[in-house]
Short mmCIF file of C-alpha atoms and ligand atoms in Angstrom, two decimals:
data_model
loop_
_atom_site.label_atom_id
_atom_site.label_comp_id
_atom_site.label_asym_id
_atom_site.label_seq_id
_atom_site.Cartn_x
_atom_site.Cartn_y
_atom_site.Cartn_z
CA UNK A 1 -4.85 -6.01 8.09
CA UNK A 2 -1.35 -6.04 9.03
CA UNK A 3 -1.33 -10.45 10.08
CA UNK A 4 1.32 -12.62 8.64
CA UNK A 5 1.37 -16.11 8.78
CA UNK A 6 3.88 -18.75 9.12
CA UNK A 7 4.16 -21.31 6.57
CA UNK A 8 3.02 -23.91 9.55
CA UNK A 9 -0.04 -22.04 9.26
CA UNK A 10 -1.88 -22.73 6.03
CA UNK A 11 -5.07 -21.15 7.41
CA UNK A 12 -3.79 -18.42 8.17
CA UNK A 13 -1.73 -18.24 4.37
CA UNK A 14 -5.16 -19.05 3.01
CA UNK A 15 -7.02 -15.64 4.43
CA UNK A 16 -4.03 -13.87 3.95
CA UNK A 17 -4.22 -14.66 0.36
CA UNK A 18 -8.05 -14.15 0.10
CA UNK A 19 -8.05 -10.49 1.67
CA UNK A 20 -5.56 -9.68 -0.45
CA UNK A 21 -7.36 -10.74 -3.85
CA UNK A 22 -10.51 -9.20 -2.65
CA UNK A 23 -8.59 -5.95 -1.81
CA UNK A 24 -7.22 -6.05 -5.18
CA UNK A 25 -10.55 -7.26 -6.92
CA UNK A 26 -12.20 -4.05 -5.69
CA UNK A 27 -9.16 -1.67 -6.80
CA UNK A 28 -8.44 -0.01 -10.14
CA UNK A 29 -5.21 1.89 -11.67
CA UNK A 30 -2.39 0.45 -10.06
CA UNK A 31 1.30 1.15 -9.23
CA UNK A 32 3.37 -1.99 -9.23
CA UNK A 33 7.45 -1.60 -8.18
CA UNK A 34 10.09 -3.29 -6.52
CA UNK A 35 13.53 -2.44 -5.03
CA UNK A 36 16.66 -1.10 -6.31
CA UNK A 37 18.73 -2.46 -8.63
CA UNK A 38 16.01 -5.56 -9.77
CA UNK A 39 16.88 -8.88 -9.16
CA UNK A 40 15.29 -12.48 -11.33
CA UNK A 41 12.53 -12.61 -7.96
CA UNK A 42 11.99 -9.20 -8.26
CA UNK A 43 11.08 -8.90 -12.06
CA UNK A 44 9.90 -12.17 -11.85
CA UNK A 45 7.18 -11.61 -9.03
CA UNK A 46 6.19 -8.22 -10.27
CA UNK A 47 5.70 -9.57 -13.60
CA UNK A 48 3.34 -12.04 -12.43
CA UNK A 49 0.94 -9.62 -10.35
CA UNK A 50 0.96 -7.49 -13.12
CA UNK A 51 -0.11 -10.69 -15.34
CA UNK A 52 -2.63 -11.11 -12.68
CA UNK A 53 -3.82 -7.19 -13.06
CA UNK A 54 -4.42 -8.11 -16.79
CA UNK A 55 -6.75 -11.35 -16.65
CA UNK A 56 -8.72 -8.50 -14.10
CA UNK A 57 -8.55 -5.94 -17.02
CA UNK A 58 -7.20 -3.52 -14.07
CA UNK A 59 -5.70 -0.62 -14.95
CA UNK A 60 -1.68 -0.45 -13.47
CA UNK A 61 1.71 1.06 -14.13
CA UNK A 62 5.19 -0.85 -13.71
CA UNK A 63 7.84 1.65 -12.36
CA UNK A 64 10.96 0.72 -11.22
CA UNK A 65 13.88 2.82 -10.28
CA UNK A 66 16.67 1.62 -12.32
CA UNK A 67 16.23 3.36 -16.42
CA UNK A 68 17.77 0.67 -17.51
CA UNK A 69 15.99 -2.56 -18.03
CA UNK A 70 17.97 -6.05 -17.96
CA UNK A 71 18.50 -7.30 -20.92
CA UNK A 72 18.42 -11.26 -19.24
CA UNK A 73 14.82 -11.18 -18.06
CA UNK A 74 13.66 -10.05 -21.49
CA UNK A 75 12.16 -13.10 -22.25
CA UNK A 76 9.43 -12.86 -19.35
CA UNK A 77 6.20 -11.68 -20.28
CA UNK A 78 5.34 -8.64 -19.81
CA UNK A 79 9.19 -7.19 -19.51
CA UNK A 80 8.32 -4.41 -22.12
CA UNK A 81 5.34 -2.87 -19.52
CA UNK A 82 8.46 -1.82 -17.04
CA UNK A 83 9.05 1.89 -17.20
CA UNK A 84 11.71 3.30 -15.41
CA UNK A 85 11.32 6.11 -12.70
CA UNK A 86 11.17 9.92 -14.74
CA UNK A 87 11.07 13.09 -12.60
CA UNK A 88 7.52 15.10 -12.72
CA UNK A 89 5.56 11.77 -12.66
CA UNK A 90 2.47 11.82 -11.43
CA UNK A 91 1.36 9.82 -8.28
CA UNK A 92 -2.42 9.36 -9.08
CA UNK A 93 -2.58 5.90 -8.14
CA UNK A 94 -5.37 4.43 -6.49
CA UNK A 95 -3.62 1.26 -4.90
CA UNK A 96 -0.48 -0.25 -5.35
CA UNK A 97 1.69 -3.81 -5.07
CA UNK A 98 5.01 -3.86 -3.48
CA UNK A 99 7.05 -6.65 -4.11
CA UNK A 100 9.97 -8.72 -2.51
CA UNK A 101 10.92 -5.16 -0.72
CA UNK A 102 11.58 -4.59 2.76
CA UNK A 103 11.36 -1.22 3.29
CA UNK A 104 10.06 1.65 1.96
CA UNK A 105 13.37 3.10 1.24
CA UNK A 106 14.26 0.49 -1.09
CA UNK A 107 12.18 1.16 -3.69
CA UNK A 108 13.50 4.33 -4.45
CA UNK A 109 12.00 7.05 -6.29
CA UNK A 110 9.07 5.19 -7.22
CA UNK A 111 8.41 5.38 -3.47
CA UNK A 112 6.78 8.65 -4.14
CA UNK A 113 3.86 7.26 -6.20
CA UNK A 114 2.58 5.03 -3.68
CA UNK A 115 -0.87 6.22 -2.17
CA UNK A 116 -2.13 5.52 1.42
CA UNK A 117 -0.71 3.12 3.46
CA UNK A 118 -4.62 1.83 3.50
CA UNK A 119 -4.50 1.25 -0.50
CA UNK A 120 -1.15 -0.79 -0.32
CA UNK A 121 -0.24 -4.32 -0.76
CA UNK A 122 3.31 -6.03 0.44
CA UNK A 123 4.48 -9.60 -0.81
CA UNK A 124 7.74 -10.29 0.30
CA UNK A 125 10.14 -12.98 2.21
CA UNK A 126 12.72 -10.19 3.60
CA UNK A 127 12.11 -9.30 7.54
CA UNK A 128 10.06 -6.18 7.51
CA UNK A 129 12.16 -3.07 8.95
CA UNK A 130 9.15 -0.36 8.38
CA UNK A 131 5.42 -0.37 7.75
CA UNK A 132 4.29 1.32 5.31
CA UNK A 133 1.10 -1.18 3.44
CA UNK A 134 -1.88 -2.56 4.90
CA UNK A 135 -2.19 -5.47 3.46
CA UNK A 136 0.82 -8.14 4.14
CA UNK A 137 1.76 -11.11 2.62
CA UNK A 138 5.11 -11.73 4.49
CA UNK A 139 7.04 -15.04 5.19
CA UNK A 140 10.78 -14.69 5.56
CA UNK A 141 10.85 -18.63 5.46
CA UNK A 142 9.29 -18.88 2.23
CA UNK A 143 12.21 -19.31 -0.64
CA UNK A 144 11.30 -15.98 -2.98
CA UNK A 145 8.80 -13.25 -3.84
CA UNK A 146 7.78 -15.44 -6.72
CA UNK A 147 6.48 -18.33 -4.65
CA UNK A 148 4.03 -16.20 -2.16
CA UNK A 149 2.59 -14.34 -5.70
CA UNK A 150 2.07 -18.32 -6.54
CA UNK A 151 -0.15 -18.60 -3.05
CA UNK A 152 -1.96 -15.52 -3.82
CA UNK A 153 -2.46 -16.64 -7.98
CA UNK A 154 -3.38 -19.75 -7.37
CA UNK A 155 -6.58 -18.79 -5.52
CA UNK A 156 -7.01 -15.97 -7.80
CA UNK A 157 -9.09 -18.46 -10.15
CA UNK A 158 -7.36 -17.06 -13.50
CA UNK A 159 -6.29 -19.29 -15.96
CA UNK A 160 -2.49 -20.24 -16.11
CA UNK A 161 -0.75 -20.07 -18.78
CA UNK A 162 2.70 -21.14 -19.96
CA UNK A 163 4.09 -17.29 -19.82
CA UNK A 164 2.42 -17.40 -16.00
CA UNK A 165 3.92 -20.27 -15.01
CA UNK A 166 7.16 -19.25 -16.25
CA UNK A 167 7.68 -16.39 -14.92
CA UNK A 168 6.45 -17.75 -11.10
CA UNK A 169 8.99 -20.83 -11.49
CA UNK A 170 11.32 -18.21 -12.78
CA UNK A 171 11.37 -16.04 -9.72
CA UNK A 172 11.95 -19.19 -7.73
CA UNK A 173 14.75 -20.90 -9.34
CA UNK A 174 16.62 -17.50 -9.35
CA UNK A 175 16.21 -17.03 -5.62
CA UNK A 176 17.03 -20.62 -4.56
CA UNK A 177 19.63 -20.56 -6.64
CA UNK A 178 18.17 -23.44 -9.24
CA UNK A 179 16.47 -24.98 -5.95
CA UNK A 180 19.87 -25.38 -4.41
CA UNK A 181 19.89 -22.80 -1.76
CA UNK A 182 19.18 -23.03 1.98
CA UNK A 183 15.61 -21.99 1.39
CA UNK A 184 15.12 -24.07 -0.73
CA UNK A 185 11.60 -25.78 0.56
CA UNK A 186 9.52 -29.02 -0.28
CA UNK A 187 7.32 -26.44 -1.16
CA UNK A 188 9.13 -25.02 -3.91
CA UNK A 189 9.23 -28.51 -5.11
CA UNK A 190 5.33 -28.83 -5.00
CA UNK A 191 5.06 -25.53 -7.24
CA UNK A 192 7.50 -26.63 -9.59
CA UNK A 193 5.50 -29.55 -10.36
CA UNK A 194 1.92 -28.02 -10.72
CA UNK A 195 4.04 -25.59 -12.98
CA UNK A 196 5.63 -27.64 -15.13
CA UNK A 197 1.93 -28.75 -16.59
CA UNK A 198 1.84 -25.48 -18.30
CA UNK A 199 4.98 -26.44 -20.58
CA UNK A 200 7.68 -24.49 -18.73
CA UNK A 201 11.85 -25.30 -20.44
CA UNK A 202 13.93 -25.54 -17.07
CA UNK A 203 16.90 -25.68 -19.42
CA UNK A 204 16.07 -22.36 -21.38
CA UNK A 205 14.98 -20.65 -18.38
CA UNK A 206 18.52 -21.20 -16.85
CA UNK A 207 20.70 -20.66 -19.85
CA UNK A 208 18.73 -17.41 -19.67
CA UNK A 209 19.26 -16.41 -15.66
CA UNK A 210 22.65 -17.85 -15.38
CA UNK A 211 24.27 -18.25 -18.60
CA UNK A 212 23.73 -15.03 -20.54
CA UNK A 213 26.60 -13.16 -19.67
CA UNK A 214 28.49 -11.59 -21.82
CA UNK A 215 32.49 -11.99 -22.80
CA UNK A 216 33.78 -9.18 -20.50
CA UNK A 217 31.47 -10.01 -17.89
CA UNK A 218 32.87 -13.40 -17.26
CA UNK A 219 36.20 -11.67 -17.72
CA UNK A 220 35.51 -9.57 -14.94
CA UNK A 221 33.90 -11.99 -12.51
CA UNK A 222 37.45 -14.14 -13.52
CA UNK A 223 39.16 -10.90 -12.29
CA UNK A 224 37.20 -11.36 -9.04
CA UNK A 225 38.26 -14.68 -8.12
CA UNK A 226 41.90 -14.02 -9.10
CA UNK A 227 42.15 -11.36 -6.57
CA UNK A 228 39.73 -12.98 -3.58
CA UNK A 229 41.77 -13.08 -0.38
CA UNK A 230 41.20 -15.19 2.82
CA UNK A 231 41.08 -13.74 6.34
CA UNK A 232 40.19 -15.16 9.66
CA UNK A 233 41.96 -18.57 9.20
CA UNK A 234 40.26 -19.35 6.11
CA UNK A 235 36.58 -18.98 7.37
CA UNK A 236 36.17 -15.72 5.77
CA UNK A 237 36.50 -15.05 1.92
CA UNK A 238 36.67 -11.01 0.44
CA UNK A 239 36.16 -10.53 -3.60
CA UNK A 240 36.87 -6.52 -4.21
CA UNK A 241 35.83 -4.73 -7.38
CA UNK A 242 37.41 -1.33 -7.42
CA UNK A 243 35.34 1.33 -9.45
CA UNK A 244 37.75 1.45 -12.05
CA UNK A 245 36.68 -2.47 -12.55
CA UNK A 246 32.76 -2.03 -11.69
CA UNK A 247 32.87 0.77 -14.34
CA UNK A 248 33.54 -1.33 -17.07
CA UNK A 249 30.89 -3.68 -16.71
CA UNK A 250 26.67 -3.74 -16.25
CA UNK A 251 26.75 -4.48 -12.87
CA UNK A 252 24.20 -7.24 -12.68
CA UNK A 253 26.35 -9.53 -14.62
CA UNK A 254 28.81 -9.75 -11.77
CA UNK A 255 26.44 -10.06 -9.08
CA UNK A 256 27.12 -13.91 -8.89
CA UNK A 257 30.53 -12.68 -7.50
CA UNK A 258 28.02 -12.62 -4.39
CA UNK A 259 27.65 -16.68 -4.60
CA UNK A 260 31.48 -17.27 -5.19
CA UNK A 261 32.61 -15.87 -2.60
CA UNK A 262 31.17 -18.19 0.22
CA UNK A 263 31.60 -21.17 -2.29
CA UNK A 264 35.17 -22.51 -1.32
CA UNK A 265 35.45 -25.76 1.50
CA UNK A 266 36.22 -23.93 4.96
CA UNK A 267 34.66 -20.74 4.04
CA UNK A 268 31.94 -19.46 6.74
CA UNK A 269 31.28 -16.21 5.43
CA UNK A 270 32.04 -15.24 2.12
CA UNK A 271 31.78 -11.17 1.37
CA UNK A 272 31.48 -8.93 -2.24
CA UNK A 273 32.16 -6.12 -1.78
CA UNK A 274 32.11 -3.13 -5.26
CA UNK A 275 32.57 0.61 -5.88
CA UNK A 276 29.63 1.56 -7.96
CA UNK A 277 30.92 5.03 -7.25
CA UNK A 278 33.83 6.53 -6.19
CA UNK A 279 33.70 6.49 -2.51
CA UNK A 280 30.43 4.33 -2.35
CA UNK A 281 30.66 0.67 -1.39
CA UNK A 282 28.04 -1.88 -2.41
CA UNK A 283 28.42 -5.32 -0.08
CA UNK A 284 26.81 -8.40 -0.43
CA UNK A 285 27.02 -11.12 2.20
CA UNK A 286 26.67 -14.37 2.39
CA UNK A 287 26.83 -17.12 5.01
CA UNK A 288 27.15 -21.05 4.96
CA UNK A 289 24.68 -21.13 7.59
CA UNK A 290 26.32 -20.51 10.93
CA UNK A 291 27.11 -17.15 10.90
CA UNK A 292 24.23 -14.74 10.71
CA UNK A 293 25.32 -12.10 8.22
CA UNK A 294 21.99 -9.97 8.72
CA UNK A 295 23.61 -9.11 11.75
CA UNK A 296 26.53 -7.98 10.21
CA UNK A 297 24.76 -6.13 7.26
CA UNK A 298 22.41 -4.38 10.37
CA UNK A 299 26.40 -2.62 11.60
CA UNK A 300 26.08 -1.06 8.40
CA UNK A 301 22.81 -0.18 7.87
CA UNK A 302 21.89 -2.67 5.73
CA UNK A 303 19.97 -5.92 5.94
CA UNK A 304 18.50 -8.76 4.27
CA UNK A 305 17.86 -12.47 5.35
CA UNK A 306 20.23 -14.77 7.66
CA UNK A 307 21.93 -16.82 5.00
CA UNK A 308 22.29 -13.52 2.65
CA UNK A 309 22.41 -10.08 3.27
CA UNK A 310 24.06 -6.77 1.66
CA UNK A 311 24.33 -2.62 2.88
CA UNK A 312 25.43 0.35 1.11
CA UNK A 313 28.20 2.72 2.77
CA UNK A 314 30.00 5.18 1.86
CA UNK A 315 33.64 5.22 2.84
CA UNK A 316 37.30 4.03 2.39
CA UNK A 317 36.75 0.53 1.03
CA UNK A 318 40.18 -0.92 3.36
CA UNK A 319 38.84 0.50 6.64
CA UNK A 320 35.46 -0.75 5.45
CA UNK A 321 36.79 -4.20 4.49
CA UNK A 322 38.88 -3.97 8.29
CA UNK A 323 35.27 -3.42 10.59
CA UNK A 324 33.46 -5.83 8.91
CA UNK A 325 36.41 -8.82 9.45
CA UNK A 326 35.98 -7.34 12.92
CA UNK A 327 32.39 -7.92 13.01
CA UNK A 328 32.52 -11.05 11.50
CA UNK A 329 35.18 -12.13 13.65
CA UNK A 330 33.23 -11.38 16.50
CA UNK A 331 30.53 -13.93 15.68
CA UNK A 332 33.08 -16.77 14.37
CA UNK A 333 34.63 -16.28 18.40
CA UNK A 334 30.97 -16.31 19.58
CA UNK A 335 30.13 -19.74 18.02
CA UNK A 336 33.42 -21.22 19.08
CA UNK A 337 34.48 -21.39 15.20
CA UNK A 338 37.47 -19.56 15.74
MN1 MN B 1 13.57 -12.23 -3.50
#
C-alpha cells in the first residue's frame, strides 16, 4: 500500500489512517526511529506512536542514532524509552515505524534494524526521495510529523491523555514554529483545540522548546548574529559557525541560528551554515517564500521542504559559501528579484 493522500482528500487520509492501525494492530515487537540529529517533531511524533504501542501492550524498541539524548524534550513522556544506536544490536524486529524521515539514509545506523520493506510504516511531511516502507502516511503540506501521528491516533480509539496530547501539540508548535510558520494550517488550529481539553500548558511547553538554552548557548547564537554578512543586495543573509565555535557548544541549542538568518526585512534567503567537523559543513536553509531552497539543498545533495531545507558536504566552507550564493543567485535572477 504505497497511496498518499492530499489533505483535500479526507477519504483518502481516512483509509490511509485505517490500514495503517490495522497493520499495526496485527504486529508485535517493534522498532521505532527517526532521523539524525532529532528535532522537537521528531521526538515528539515518535514519542507519541510509541505511546500508542503502549495502550496496545505491543512490544517495541526506540533507537535513535544520536547517544546523546536532549536534555529539552525531557519532559515528554516516554523520553527515558529512547536508546541510542550501540554496535552488535540485534535486528529481530518484526515491524517497524519511521517517522518524519525522508529517506532511508537519514536514519542512520538504526537503518539496519528495520525488517522488510512489507513490515514497515512511514509518517512523514518531507517529499519522499526513496522507498523503502509499505505502508505511507505522507503529506508534505501537512505542518509536522506530529500532526499526521494525530490523524492516525485519533482513529486509533485509545484514550488521550494529558502526556498524549502534549507531546502531539508539542511536535506541532516546534515545527510551525509556535504556529507561526508558512505551514502553519487551519488544521493545526483544529488539533490544538481538541488538544487543549486534555490540560496541555502552551506557556511551559514553550519555555521548554525555545527558552531552555543555556548561558553559552545564547552566547554563541549572539556570536552568530554579530558575524552574519549580507550578499546579493541584501536578499541573501550567511551566519558561519567555524568548528572551533560549534565545538564549544551542544549543537542543538544553536540550531535556531537556522530561523535568524532569514529573519531580517529584505532578506529572501537566509543560510546557516556550521563545521561539526573539521572539513564537514552542516547547512540549513531557509526561504521567505519565493525562493525554493529545496532546490538549492538538491545541488548539494541534500533536501528538505520548499520554505526549509539543509545538506551535508564536505569541503572548504568559503568555496562552499561562494556556489551556493551562485545558486541562489541564480533563482533570485530567475524570479526577476534581482
Ligand atoms: Mn518534522
Amino acid at each position: 500500500m504505497t497511496e498518499r493522500y492530499s489533505l483535500q482528500n479526507s477519504e483518502s487520509l481516512d483509509r490511509v489512517c485505517r490500514n495503517i492501525l490495522q497493520f499495526v494492530r496485527s504486529q508485535d515487537n517493534f522498532l521505532i526511529t527517526t532521523h539524525l540529529s532529532a528535532d522537537g517533531d521528531a521526538y515528539a511524533s515518535t514519542l507519541a506512536m510509541a505511546y500508542l504501542l503502549e495502550a496496545w501492550q505491543k512490544r517495541y524498541r526506540i533507537i535513535f542514532q544520536d547517544q546523546e539524548k536532549e536534555w529539552r524534550y525531557q519532559f515528554m513522556w516516554g523520553w527515558d524509552k529512547i536508546e541510542g544506536y550501540q554496535e552488535g544490536m540485534q535486528a529481530n524486529f518484526q515491524a517497524a515505524i519511521v517517522l518524519d524521515v525522508p529517506s532511508r539514509a537519514r536514519i542512520g545506523e538504526p537503518a539496519r534494524l528495520l525488517p522488510a520493506p512489507l513490515y514497515c510504516v512511514k509518517i512523514d511531511h518531507h517529499p519522499s526521495e526513496d522507498e523503502f516502507t509499505t505502508y505511507n502516511l505522507v503529506n508534505t503540506q501537512a505542518s509536522s510529523t506530529s500532526q499526521l501521528v494525530y490523524e492516525v491516533i485519533v482513529r486509533s480509539g485509545i484514550a488521550f491523555s494529558n502526556e498524549l496530547a502534549t507531546l502531539m501539540f508539542s511536535g506541532i508548535m516546534y515545527d510551525t514554529g509556535r504556529f507561526s510558520f508558512s505551514n502553519t494550517s487551519k488544521r493545526d488550529f483544529e488539533i490544538a483545540a481538541h488538544l487543549a481539553q486534555y490540560g496541555i500548558q502552551p506557556y511551559e511547553i514553550a519555555n521548554q522548546l525555545f527558552f531552555s538554552n543555556s548561558f553559552s548557548g545564547m552566547k554563541t547564537i549572539g556570536y552568530g548574529l554579530a558575524h552574519m554578512e549580507s550578499h546579493l543586495n541584501g536578499k541573501l543573509c550567511v551566519i558561519y559557525l567555524p568548528h572551533k565555535v560549534v565545538a564549544a557548544n551542544s549543537a542543538s541549542e544553536v540550531e535556531e541560528l537556522a530561523n535568524y538568518s532569514v529573519a531580517i526585512h529584505g532578506v529572501e534567503v537566509g543560510i546557516y551554515m556550521r563545521e561539526p567537523e573539521p572539513g564537514l559543513l552542516k547547512i540549513s536553509f531557509r526561504s521567505k517564500g519565493r525562493v525554493n531552497v529545496n532546490r538549492v539543498a538538491k545541488v548539494f545533495g541534500g533536501g528538505g521542504h520548499d520554505h526549509a531545507a539543509g545538506c551535508r558536504v564536505r569541503g572548504e566552507a568559503a568555496q562552499i559559501r561562494r556556489q551556493i550564493i551562485q545558486e541562489v543567485q541564480k533563482q533570485l535572477e530567475e524570479l526577476g528579484l534581482l
